[in-house]
Amino acid sequence: MGVSARSAETSSIDSGAGPQGLPKPVQDVNQPMCPSRLVLEHVTSRWGVLVLAALLERSYRFSELRRTIGGVSEKMLAQTLQTLERDGFVHRDAKPVIPPRVDYSLTPLGTEAAEQVWALARWTERQVDVVQAAREAYDEARA
């Protein structure tokens, strides 16, 4: 999609009134101060993609989610979940029982984002051999 087509698409999506009836600003991820860059960073981060993908299947408790997503530290998982919760992608359900039970699930917005990044993740899985061959050809040409 060309820049003008993307701008037109973005303009139609983001049209409408913002706070105090002012025109709503058009989001353009290519602009350095666009807030959508931070959202994009959160959903496409290494752990963000994997958390969203796992939660597409079902809700998880913290320890279950950590086991499902191999290699993530407790600290990184906690930070990722908190960031995704703050952005409105993840719902944290703390039950008042002993011992405490906390379940994580996707919000409708989170489900939409998860479907998008999971499609990209699955595509990368299918293309690993092609990418590896390209890397080898690149390295051989420069050796």
JSON list of N, CA, C and O in Angstrom, two decimals, residues 95-101:
[
{"chain": "A", "resi": 95, "resn": "LYS", "atom": "N", "xyz": [-9.26, -13.34, 41.81]},
{"chain": "A", "resi": 95, "resn": "LYS", "atom": "CA", "xyz": [-10.37, -13.90, 42.61]},
{"chain": "A", "resi": 95, "resn": "LYS", "atom": "C", "xyz": [-10.00, -13.83, 44.09]},
{"chain": "A", "resi": 95, "resn": "LYS", "atom": "O", "xyz": [-8.89, -14.19, 44.48]},
{"chain": "A", "resi": 96, "resn": "PRO", "atom": "N", "xyz": [-10.94, -13.41, 44.93]},
{"chain": "A", "resi": 96, "resn": "PRO", "atom": "CA", "xyz": [-10.66, -13.27, 46.37]},
{"chain": "A", "resi": 96, "resn": "PRO", "atom": "C", "xyz": [-10.76, -14.61, 47.10]},
{"chain": "A", "resi": 96, "resn": "PRO", "atom": "O", "xyz": [-11.69, -14.84, 47.86]},
{"chain": "A", "resi": 97, "resn": "VAL", "atom": "N", "xyz": [-9.82, -15.48, 46.80]},
{"chain": "A", "resi": 97, "resn": "VAL", "atom": "CA", "xyz": [-9.79, -16.79, 47.45]},
{"chain": "A", "resi": 97, "resn": "VAL", "atom": "C", "xyz": [-8.40, -17.01, 48.04]},
{"chain": "A", "resi": 97, "resn": "VAL", "atom": "O", "xyz": [-7.47, -16.29, 47.74]},
{"chain": "A", "resi": 98, "resn": "ILE", "atom": "N", "xyz": [-8.31, -18.03, 48.88]},
{"chain": "A", "resi": 98, "resn": "ILE", "atom": "CA", "xyz": [-7.01, -18.38, 49.46]},
{"chain": "A", "resi": 98, "resn": "ILE", "atom": "C", "xyz": [-6.68, -19.80, 49.01]},
{"chain": "A", "resi": 98, "resn": "ILE", "atom": "O", "xyz": [-7.48, -20.72, 49.24]},
{"chain": "A", "resi": 99, "resn": "PRO", "atom": "N", "xyz": [-5.56, -20.03, 48.35]},
{"chain": "A", "resi": 99, "resn": "PRO", "atom": "CA", "xyz": [-4.58, -19.02, 47.94]},
{"chain": "A", "resi": 99, "resn": "PRO", "atom": "C", "xyz": [-5.14, -18.16, 46.81]},
{"chain": "A", "resi": 99, "resn": "PRO", "atom": "O", "xyz": [-6.07, -18.58, 46.11]},
{"chain": "A", "resi": 100, "resn": "PRO", "atom": "N", "xyz": [-4.56, -16.97, 46.61]},
{"chain": "A", "resi": 100, "resn": "PRO", "atom": "CA", "xyz": [-5.07, -16.07, 45.57]},
{"chain": "A", "resi": 100, "resn": "PRO", "atom": "C", "xyz": [-5.03, -16.72, 44.19]},
{"chain": "A", "resi": 100, "resn": "PRO", "atom": "O", "xyz": [-4.11, -17.49, 43.89]},
{"chain": "A", "resi": 101, "resn": "ARG", "atom": "N", "xyz": [-6.03, -16.45, 43.39]},
{"chain": "A", "resi": 101, "resn": "ARG", "atom": "CA", "xyz": [-6.07, -16.97, 42.02]},
{"chain": "A", "resi": 101, "resn": "ARG", "atom": "C", "xyz": [-6.25, -15.79, 41.08]},
{"chain": "A", "resi": 101, "resn": "ARG", "atom": "O", "xyz": [-7.18, -14.99, 41.22]}
]
